[in-house]
Short mmCIF file of C-alpha atoms in Angstrom, two decimals:
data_model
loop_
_atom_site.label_atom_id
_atom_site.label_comp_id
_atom_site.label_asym_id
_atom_site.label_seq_id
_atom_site.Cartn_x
_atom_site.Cartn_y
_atom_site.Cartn_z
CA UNK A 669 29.48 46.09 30.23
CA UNK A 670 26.94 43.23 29.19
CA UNK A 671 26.83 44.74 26.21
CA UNK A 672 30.54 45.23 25.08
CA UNK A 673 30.84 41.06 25.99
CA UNK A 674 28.04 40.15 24.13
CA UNK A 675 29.23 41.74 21.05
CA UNK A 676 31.66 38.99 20.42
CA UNK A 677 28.72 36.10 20.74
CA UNK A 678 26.59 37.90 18.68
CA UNK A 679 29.03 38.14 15.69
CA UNK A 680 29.56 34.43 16.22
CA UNK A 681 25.94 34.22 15.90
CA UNK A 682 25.61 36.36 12.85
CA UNK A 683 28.16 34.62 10.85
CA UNK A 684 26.55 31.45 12.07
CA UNK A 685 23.31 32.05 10.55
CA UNK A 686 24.50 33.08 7.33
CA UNK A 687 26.19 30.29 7.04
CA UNK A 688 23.52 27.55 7.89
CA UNK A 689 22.17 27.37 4.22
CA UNK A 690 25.50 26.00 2.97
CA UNK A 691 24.83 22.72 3.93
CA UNK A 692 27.38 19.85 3.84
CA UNK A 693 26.79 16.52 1.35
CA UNK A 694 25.04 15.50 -1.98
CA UNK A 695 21.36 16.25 -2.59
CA UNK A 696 19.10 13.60 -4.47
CA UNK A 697 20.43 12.59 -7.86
CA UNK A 698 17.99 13.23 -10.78
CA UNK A 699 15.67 9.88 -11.96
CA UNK A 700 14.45 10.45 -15.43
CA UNK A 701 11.74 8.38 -16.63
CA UNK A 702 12.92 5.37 -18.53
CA UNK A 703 13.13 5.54 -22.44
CA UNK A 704 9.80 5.51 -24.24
CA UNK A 705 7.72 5.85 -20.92
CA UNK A 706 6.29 9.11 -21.53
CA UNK A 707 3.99 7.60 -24.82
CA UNK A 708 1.67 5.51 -25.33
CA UNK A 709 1.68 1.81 -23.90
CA UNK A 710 2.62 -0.76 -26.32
CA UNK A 711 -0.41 -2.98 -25.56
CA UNK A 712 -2.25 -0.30 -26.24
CA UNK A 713 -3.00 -0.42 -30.42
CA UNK A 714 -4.85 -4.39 -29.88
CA UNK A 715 -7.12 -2.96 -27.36
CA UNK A 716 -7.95 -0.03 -29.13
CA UNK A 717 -9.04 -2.13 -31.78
CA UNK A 718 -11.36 -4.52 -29.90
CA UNK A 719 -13.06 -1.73 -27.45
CA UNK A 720 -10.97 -2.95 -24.53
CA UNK A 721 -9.26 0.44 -23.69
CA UNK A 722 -9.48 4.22 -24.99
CA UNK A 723 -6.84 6.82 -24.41
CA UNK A 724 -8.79 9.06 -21.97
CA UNK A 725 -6.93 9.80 -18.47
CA UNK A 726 -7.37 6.96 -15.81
CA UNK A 727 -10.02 7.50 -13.19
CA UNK A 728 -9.41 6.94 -9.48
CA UNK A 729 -12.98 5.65 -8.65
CA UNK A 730 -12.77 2.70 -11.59
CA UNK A 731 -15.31 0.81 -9.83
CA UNK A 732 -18.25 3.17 -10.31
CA UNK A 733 -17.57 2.08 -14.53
CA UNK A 734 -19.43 -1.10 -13.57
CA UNK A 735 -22.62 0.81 -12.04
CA UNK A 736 -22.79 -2.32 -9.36
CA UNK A 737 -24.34 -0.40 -6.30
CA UNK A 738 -23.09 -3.69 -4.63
CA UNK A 739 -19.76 -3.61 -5.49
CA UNK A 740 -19.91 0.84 -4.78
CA UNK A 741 -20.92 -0.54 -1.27
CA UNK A 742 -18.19 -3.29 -0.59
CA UNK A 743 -15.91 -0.62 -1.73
CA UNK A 744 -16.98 1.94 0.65
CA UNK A 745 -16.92 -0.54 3.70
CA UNK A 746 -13.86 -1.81 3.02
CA UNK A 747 -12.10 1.60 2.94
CA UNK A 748 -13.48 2.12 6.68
CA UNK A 749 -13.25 -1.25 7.70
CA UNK A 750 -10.68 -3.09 6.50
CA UNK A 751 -7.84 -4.02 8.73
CA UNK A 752 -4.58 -3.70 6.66
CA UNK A 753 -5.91 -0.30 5.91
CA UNK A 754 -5.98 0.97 9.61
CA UNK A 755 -2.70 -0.41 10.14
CA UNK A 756 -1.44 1.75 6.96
CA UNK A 757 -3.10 4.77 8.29
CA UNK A 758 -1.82 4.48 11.87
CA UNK A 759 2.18 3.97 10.45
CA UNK A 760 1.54 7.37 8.68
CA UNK A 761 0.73 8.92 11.84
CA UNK A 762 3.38 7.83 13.50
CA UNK A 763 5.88 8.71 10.57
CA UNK A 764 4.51 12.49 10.82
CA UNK A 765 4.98 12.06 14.72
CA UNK A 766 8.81 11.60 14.03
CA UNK A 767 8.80 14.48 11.66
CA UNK A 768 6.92 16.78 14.05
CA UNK A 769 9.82 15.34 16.45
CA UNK A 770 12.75 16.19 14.19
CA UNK A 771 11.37 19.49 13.16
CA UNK A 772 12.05 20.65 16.85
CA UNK A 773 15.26 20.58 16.38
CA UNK A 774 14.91 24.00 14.54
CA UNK A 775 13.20 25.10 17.97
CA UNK A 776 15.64 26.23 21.23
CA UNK A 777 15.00 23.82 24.00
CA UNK A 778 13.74 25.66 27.09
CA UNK A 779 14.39 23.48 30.47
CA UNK A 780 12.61 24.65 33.79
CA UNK A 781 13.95 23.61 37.52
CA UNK A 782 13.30 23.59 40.51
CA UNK A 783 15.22 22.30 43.97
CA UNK A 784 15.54 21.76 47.83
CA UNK A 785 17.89 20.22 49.20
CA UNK A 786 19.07 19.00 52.49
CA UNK A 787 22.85 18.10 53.35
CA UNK A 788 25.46 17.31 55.54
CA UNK A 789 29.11 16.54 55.36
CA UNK A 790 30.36 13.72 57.25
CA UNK A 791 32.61 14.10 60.21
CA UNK A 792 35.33 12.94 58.75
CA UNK A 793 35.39 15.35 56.19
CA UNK A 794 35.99 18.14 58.55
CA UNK A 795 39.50 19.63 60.03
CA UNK A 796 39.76 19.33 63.94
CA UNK A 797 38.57 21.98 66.06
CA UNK A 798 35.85 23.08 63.20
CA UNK A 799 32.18 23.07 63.50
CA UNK A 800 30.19 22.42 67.05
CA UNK A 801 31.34 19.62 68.37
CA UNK A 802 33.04 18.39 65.41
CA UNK A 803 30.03 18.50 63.10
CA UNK A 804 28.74 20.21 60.82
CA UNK A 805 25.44 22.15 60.35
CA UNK A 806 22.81 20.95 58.52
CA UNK A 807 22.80 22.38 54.85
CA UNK A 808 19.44 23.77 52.98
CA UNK A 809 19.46 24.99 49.22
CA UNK A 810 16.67 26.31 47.20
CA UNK A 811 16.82 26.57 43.65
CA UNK A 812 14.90 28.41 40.78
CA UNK A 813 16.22 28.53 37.19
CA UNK A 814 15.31 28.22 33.48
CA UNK A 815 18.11 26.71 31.08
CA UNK A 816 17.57 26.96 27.32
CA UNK A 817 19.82 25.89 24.41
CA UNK A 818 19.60 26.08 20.45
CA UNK A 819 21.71 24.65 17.56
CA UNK A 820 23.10 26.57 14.97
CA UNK A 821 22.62 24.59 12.07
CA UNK A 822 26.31 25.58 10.48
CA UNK A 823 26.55 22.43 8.19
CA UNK A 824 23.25 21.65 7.68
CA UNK A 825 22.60 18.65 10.30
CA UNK A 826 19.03 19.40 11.18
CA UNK A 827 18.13 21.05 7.67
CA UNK A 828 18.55 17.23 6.32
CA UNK A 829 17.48 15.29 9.30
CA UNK A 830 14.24 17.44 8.87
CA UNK A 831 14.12 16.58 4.50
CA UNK A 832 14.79 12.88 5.49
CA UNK A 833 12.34 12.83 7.87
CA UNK A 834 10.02 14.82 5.43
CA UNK A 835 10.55 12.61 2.99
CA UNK A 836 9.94 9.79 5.10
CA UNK A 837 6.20 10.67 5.33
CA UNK A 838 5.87 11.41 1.89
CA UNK A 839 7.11 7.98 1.24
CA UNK A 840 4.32 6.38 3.99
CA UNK A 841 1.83 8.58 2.59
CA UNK A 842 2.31 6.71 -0.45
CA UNK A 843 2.63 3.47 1.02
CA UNK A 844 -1.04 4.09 2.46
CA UNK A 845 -2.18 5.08 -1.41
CA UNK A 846 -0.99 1.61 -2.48
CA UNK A 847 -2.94 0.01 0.27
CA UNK A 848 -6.13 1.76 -0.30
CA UNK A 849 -5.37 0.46 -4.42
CA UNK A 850 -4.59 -2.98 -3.14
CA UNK A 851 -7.81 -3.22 -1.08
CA UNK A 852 -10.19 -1.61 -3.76
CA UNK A 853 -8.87 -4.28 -6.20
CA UNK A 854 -8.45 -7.29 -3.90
CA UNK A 855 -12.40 -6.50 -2.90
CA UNK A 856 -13.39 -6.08 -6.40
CA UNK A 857 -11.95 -9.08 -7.45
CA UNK A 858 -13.36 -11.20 -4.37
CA UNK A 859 -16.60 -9.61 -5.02
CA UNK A 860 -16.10 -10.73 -9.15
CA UNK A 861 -14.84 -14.28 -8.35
CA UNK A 862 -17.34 -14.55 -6.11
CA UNK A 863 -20.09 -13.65 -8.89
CA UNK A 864 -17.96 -15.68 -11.22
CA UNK A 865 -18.38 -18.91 -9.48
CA UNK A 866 -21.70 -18.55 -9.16
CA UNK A 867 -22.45 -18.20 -12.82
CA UNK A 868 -20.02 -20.94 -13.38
CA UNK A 869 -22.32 -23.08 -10.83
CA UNK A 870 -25.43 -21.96 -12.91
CA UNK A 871 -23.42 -23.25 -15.95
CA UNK A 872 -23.16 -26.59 -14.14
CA UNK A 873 -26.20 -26.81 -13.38
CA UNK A 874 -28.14 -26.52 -16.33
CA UNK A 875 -25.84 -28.90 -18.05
CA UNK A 876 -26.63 -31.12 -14.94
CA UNK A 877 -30.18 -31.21 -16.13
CA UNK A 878 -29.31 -31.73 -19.68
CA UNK A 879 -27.49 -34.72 -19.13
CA UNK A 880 -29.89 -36.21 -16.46
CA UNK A 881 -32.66 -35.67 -18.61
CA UNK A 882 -30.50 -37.48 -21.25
CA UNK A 883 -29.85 -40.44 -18.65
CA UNK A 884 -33.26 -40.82 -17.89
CA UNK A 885 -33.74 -41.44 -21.64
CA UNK A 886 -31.37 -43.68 -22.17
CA UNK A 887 -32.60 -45.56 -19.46
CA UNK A 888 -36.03 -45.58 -20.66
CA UNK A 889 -35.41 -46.72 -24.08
CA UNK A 890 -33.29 -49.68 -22.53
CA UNK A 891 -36.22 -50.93 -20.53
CA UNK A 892 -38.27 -50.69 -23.53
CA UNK A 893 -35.65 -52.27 -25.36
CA UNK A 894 -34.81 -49.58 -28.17
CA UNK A 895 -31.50 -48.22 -26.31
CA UNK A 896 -28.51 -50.38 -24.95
CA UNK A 897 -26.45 -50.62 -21.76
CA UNK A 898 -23.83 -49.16 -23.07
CA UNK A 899 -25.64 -45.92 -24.09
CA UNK A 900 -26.99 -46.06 -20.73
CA UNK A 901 -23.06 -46.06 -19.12
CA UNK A 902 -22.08 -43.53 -20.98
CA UNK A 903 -24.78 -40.90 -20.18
CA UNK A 904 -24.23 -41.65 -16.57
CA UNK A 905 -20.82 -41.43 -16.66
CA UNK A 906 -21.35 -38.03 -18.41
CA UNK A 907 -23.79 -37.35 -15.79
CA UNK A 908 -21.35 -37.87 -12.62
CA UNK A 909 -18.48 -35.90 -14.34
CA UNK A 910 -20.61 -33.14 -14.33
CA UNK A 911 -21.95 -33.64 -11.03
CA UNK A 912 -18.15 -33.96 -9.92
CA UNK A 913 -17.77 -30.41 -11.03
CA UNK A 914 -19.75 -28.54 -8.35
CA UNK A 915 -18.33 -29.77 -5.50
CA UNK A 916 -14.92 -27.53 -6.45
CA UNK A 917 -16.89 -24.46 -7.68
CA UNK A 918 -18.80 -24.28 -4.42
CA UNK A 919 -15.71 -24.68 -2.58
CA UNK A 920 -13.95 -21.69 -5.08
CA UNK A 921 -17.14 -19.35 -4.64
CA UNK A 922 -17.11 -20.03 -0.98
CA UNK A 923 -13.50 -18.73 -0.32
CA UNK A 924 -14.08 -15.22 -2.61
CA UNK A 925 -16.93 -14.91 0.01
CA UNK A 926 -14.88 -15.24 2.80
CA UNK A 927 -12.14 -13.54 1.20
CA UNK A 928 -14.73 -10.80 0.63
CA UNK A 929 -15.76 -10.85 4.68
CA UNK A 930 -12.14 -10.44 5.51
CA UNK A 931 -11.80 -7.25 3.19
CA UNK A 932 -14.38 -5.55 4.40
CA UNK A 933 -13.74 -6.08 8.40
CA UNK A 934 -16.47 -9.28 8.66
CA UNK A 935 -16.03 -12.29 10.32
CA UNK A 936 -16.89 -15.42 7.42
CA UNK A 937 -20.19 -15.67 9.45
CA UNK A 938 -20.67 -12.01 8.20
CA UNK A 939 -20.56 -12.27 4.68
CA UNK A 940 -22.65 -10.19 2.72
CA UNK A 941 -25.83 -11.29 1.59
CA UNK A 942 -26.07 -9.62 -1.78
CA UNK A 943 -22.49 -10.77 -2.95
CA UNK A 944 -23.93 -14.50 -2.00
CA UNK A 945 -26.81 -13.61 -4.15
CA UNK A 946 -24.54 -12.54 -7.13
CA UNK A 947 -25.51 -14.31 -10.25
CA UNK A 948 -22.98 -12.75 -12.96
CA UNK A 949 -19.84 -11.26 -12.65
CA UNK A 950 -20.16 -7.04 -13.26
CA UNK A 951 -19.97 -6.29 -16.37
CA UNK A 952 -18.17 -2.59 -17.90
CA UNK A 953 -20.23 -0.70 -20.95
CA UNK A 954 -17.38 0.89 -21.83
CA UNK A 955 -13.62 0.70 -23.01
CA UNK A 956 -11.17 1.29 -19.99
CA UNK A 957 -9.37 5.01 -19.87
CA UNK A 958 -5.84 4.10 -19.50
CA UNK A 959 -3.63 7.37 -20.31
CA UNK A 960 -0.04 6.91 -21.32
CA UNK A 961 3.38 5.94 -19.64
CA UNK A 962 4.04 9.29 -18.58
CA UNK A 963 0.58 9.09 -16.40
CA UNK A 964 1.05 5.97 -15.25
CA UNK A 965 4.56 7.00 -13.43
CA UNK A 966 2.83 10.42 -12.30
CA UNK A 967 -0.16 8.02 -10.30
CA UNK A 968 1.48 4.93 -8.96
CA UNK A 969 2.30 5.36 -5.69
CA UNK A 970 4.84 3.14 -5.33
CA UNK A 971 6.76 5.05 -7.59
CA UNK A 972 6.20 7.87 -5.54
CA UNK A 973 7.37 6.05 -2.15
CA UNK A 974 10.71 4.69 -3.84
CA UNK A 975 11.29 8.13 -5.05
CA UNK A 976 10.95 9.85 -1.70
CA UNK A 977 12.76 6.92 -0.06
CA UNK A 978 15.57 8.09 -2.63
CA UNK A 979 15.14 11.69 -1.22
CA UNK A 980 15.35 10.19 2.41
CA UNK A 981 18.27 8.35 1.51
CA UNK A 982 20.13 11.25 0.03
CA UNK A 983 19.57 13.37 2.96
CA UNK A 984 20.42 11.05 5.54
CA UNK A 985 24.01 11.43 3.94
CA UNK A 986 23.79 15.14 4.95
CA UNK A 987 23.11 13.92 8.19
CA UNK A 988 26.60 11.54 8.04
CA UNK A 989 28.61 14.02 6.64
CA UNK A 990 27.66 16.88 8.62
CA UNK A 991 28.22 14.82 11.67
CA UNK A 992 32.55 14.60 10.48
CA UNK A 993 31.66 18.60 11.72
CA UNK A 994 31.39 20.27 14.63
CA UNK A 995 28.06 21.56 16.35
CA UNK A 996 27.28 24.72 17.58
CA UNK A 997 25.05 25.55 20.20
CA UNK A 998 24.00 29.15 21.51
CA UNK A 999 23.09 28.23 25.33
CA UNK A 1000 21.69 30.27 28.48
CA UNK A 1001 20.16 29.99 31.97
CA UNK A 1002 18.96 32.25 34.29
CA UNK A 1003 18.04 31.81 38.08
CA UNK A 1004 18.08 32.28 41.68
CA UNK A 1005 19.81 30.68 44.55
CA UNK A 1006 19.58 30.77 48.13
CA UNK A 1007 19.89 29.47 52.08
CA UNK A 1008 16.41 29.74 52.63
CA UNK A 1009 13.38 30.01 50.19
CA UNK A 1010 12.04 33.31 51.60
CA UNK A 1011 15.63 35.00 49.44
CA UNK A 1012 15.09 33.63 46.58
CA UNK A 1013 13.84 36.94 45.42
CA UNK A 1014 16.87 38.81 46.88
CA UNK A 1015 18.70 40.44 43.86
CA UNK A 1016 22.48 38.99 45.37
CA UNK A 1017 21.06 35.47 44.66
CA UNK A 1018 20.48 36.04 41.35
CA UNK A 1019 22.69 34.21 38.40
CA UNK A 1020 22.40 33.76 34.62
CA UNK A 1021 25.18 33.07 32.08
CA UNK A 1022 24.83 32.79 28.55
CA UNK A 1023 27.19 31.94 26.05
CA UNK A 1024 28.13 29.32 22.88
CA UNK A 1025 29.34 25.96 22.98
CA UNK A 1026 31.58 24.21 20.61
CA UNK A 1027 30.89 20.50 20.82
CA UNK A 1028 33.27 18.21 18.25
CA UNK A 1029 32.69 14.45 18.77
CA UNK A 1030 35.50 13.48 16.20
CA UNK A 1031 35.52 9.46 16.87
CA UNK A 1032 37.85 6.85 15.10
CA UNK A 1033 38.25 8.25 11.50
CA UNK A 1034 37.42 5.16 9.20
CA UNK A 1035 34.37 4.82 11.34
CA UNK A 1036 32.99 7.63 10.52
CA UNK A 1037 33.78 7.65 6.70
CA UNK A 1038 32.03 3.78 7.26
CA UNK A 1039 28.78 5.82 8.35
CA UNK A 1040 29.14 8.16 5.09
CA UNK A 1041 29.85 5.18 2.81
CA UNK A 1042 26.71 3.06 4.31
CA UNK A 1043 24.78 6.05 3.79
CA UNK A 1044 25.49 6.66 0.32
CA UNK A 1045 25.12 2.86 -0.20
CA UNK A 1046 22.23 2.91 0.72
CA UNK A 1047 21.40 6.11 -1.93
CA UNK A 1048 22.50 3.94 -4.40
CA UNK A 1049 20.35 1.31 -3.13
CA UNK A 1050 17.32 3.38 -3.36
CA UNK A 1051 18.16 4.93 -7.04
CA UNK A 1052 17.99 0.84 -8.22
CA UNK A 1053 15.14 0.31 -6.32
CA UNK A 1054 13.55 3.58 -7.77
CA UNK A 1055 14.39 2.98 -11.10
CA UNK A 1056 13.30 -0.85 -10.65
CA UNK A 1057 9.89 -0.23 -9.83
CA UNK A 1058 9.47 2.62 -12.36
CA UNK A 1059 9.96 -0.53 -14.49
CA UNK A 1060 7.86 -2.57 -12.44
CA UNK A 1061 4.92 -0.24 -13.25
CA UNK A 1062 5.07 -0.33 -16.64
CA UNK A 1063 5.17 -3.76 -17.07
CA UNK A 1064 2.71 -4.91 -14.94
CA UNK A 1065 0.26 -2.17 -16.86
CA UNK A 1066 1.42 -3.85 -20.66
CA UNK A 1067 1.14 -7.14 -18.98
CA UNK A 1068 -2.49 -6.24 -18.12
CA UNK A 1069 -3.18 -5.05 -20.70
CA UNK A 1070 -2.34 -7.43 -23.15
CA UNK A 1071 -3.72 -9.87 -20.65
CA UNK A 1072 -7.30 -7.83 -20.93
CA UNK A 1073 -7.07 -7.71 -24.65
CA UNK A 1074 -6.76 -10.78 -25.52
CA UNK A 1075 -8.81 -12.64 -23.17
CA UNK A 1076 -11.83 -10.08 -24.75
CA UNK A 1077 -10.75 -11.68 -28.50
CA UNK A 1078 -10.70 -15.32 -26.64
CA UNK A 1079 -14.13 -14.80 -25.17
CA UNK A 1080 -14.82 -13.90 -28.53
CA UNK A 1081 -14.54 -16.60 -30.43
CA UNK A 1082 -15.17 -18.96 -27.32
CA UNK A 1083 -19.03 -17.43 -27.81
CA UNK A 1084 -18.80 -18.60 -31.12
CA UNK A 1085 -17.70 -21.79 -30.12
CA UNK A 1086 -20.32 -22.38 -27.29
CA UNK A 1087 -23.39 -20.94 -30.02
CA UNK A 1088 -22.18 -23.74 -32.93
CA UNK A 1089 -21.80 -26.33 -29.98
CA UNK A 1090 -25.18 -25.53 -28.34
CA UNK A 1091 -26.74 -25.79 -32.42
CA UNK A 1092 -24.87 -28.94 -32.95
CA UNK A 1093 -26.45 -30.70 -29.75
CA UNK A 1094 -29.85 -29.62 -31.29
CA UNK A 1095 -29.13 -30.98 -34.66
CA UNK A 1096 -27.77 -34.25 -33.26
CA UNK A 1097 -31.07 -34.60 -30.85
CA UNK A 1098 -32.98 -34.14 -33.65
CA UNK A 1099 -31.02 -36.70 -35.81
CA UNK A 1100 -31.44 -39.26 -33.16
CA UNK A 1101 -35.03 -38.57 -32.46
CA UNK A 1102 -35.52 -39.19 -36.26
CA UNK A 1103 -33.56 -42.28 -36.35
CA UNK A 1104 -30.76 -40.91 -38.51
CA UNK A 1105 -27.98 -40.89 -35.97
CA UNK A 1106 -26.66 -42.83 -32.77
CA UNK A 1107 -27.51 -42.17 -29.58
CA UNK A 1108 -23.35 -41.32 -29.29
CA UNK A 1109 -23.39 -38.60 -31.32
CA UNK A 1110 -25.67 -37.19 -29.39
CA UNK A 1111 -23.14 -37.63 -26.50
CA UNK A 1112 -20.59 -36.37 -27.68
CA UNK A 1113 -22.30 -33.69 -28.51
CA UNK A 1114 -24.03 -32.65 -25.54
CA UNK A 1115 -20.50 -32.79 -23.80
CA UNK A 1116 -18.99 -30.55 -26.24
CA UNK A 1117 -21.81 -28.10 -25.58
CA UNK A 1118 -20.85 -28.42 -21.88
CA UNK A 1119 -17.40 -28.00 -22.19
CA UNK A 1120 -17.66 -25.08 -24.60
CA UNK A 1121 -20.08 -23.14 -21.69
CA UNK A 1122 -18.10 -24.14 -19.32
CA UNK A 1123 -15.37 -22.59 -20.80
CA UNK A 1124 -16.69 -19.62 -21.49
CA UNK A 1125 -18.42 -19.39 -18.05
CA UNK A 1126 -14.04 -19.60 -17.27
CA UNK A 1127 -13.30 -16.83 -19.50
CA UNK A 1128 -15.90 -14.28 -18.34
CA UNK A 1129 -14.60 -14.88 -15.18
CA UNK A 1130 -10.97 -14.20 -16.18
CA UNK A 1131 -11.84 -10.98 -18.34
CA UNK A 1132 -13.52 -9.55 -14.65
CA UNK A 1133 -10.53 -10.31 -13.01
CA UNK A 1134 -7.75 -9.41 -15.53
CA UNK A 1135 -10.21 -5.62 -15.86
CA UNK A 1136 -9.20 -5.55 -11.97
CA UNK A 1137 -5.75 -6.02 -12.86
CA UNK A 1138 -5.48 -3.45 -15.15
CA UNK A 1139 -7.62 -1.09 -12.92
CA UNK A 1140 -5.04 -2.00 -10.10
CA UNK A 1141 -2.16 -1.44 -12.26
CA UNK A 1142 -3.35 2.31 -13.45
CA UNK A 1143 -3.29 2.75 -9.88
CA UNK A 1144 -6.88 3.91 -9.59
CA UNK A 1145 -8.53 3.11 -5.78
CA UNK A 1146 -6.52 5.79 -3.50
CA UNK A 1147 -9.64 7.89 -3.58
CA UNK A 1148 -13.24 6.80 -2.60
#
């Protein structure tokens, strides 16, 4: 007899199943890489030609190219103890949390119970002449039963609740990628302004000396009256412009320490010692590997999160359109009843019941076609964003690049500069010191010598940070 009623639940079951695969809504529209992004970059020809880049594929660990054990250390500590990067790694848990979450809706639900009660009904309730003395006995139940439930996935509900939420981690998995990028770069640059400033201080310095040792001539030829006052006002002057300087580069190298601290999980207190001690900024012996376009898209991880946010978007209008439909569910319980807990085990008080449920929450039409349309709006949404950032990518790599190139033909000829400035104070020194010249060409030319190392103290600095940028743009730094 079970059987022969069962055989009608079971076909409904059957048919259910095969149907589950043909789920309900669009899947996630194709995004093709943009014209011309699978070749080579277009920045790519000028730094070819000055050393700056070669085509070999991108490396992750970019900093190790400098061969700074320093710089390998403030990496390494700032992967396990920056802040930013805990947070990113704690949102990913939680992400997979909800996916482990939705994934149970592929699982029946299995509910276990367990009563006793005590009841009576109130005097009023009950016809004259019934019960002693017009009352009722006290009432005790005992109850045993397990309940369990599962949901035929006929239009698909679950399959894409489960792909959004899949894609959902994919897409914080990513977002942790470009955090661990951001931090390797911020904490190489930090670390390279840092070093930067203190070269630029050296810089300062010496010409410092230069000019006080110039003063203190011009003095002494005024007190033995072969110099003038005038001389003497302008080498001071030239003197406390300098001297003016430092103040500001201290204060610059000071913040890239503390900047540094902060990266790495330190307090300002806690700065490291051997990034105070820094005298140059680190240096590369060899062109940067920067691969192609097509690369590039492959790496960057926020291409990857804006195309699994697509994904996520895509499904969740599935979810909205499978919703219009109505659910399934294939339910059962089983369990005993009884007066008094000692029959609980007595066959008569048995009871199951199984059987499927047809649930159809069909609300106010045009608000659910609203939640179909604000879920593919938000599809669309998520295509522009996707196709925006593949964008993004590849022009913050040609701006870097270009940015690297050049800067490496400025420094260049700013060498040049500071070498024929540094030979033109000696020339003029000697002049003067023979009697040919005035003591203001000698100036003049001392403070183009300054300006000219100053300057390219400035660019040596710029050509460690825009490296960083381009590192940072290739998306090298997810793996230490």
């Amino acid at each position: 007899m079970i059987r022969s009623k069962l055989t009608p639940l079971l076909t409904v079951v059957a048919v259910s199943a095969l149907s589950a695969a043909c789920a309900v809504g669009p899947k996630a529209p194709d995004a093709p890489l943009p014209p011309s992004a699978s070749g080579a970059f277009v920045s790519s020809p000028q730094g070819l030609a000055n050393g700056a880049v070669q085509t070999a594929a991108a490396r992750d660990d970019w900093w190790r190219l400098y061969a700074d054990p320093v710089l390998d250390g403030l990496i390494e500590q700032a992967f396990a103890e920056n802040n930013e990067l805990e947070a990113a790694v704690a949102n990913l848990r939680s992400v997979r949390a909800t996916l482990n979450e939705t994934r149970g809706g592929r699982l029946p639900t299995l509910t276990a119970s367990a009563s006793a009660t005590s009841s009576r009904q109130s005097a009023g309730s009950i016809p004259p002449g019934q019960g002693p003395g017009g009352r009722q006995p006290d009432l005790e139940t005992y109850d045993l039963g397990l309940e369990t439930s599962y949901e035929i996935d006929l239009f698909g509900r679950v399959t894409a609740a489960i792909r959004a939420a899949r894609a959902d981690a994919d897409a914080a998995e990513a977002a942790l990628r470009t955090v661990q990028i951001t931090v390797a770069a911020e904490t190489a640059r930090a670390y390279g302004d840092a070093c930067s400033l203190h070269a630029q201080i050296a810089v300062a310095q010496r010409t410092l000396d230069l000019q006080g040792r110039t003063a203190d001539l011009t003095q002494r030829l005024l007190e033995n009256g072969a110099g003038s006052g005038l001389d003497v006002a302008r080498a001071q002057s030239q003197l406390a412009s300098t001297r003016a300087q430092l103040p500001t580069l201290r204060a610059q190298r000071d913040g890239a320490l503390f900047r540094l601290a902060t990266l790495t999980g330190r307090t300002p207190a806690e700065v490291s010692e051997a990034a105070r001690a820094c005298a140059r900024p680190p240096q590369l012996s060899q062109p940067i590997p920067v691969g192609d376009g097509a690369a590039l898209l492959a790496r960057r991880p926020d291409v990857h999160e804006a195309e699994r946010r697509l994904v996520a978007a895509a499904a969740r209008v599935n979810v909205a359109v499978a919703n219009l439909y109505p659910r399934i569910t294939l339910g059962g319980s089983l369990g005993a009843t009884a007066m008094d807990v000692a029959d609980l085990g007595d066959e008569d008080n048995f009871r199951f019941s199984l059987g499927p449920l047809l649930t159809w929450s069909y609300t106010n039409p045009g608000v659910a076609q609203a939640r179909v349309s604000r879920a593919e709006a938000n599809t669309d949404a998520a295509l522009a964003n996707f196709d925006q950032t593949m964008l993004l990518a590849l022009q913050e790599t040609e701006t870097a690049l270009a940015n690297y190139a050049n800067e490496l033909d400025r420094r260049a000829a700013l060498t040049e500069a500071r070498d024929q400035a540094a030979e033109a104070a000696r020339l003029a020194r000697l002049r003067f010191d023979a009697g040919a010249d005035s003591f203001l060409s000698v100036l003049d030319a001392e403070r183009t010598e300054a300006a000219a190392e100053a300057t390219l103290a400035q660019s040596e600095a710029l050509v460690t940070s825009y490296q960083i940028a381009l590192f940072k743009a290739l998306a090298g730094g997810w793996q230490a």
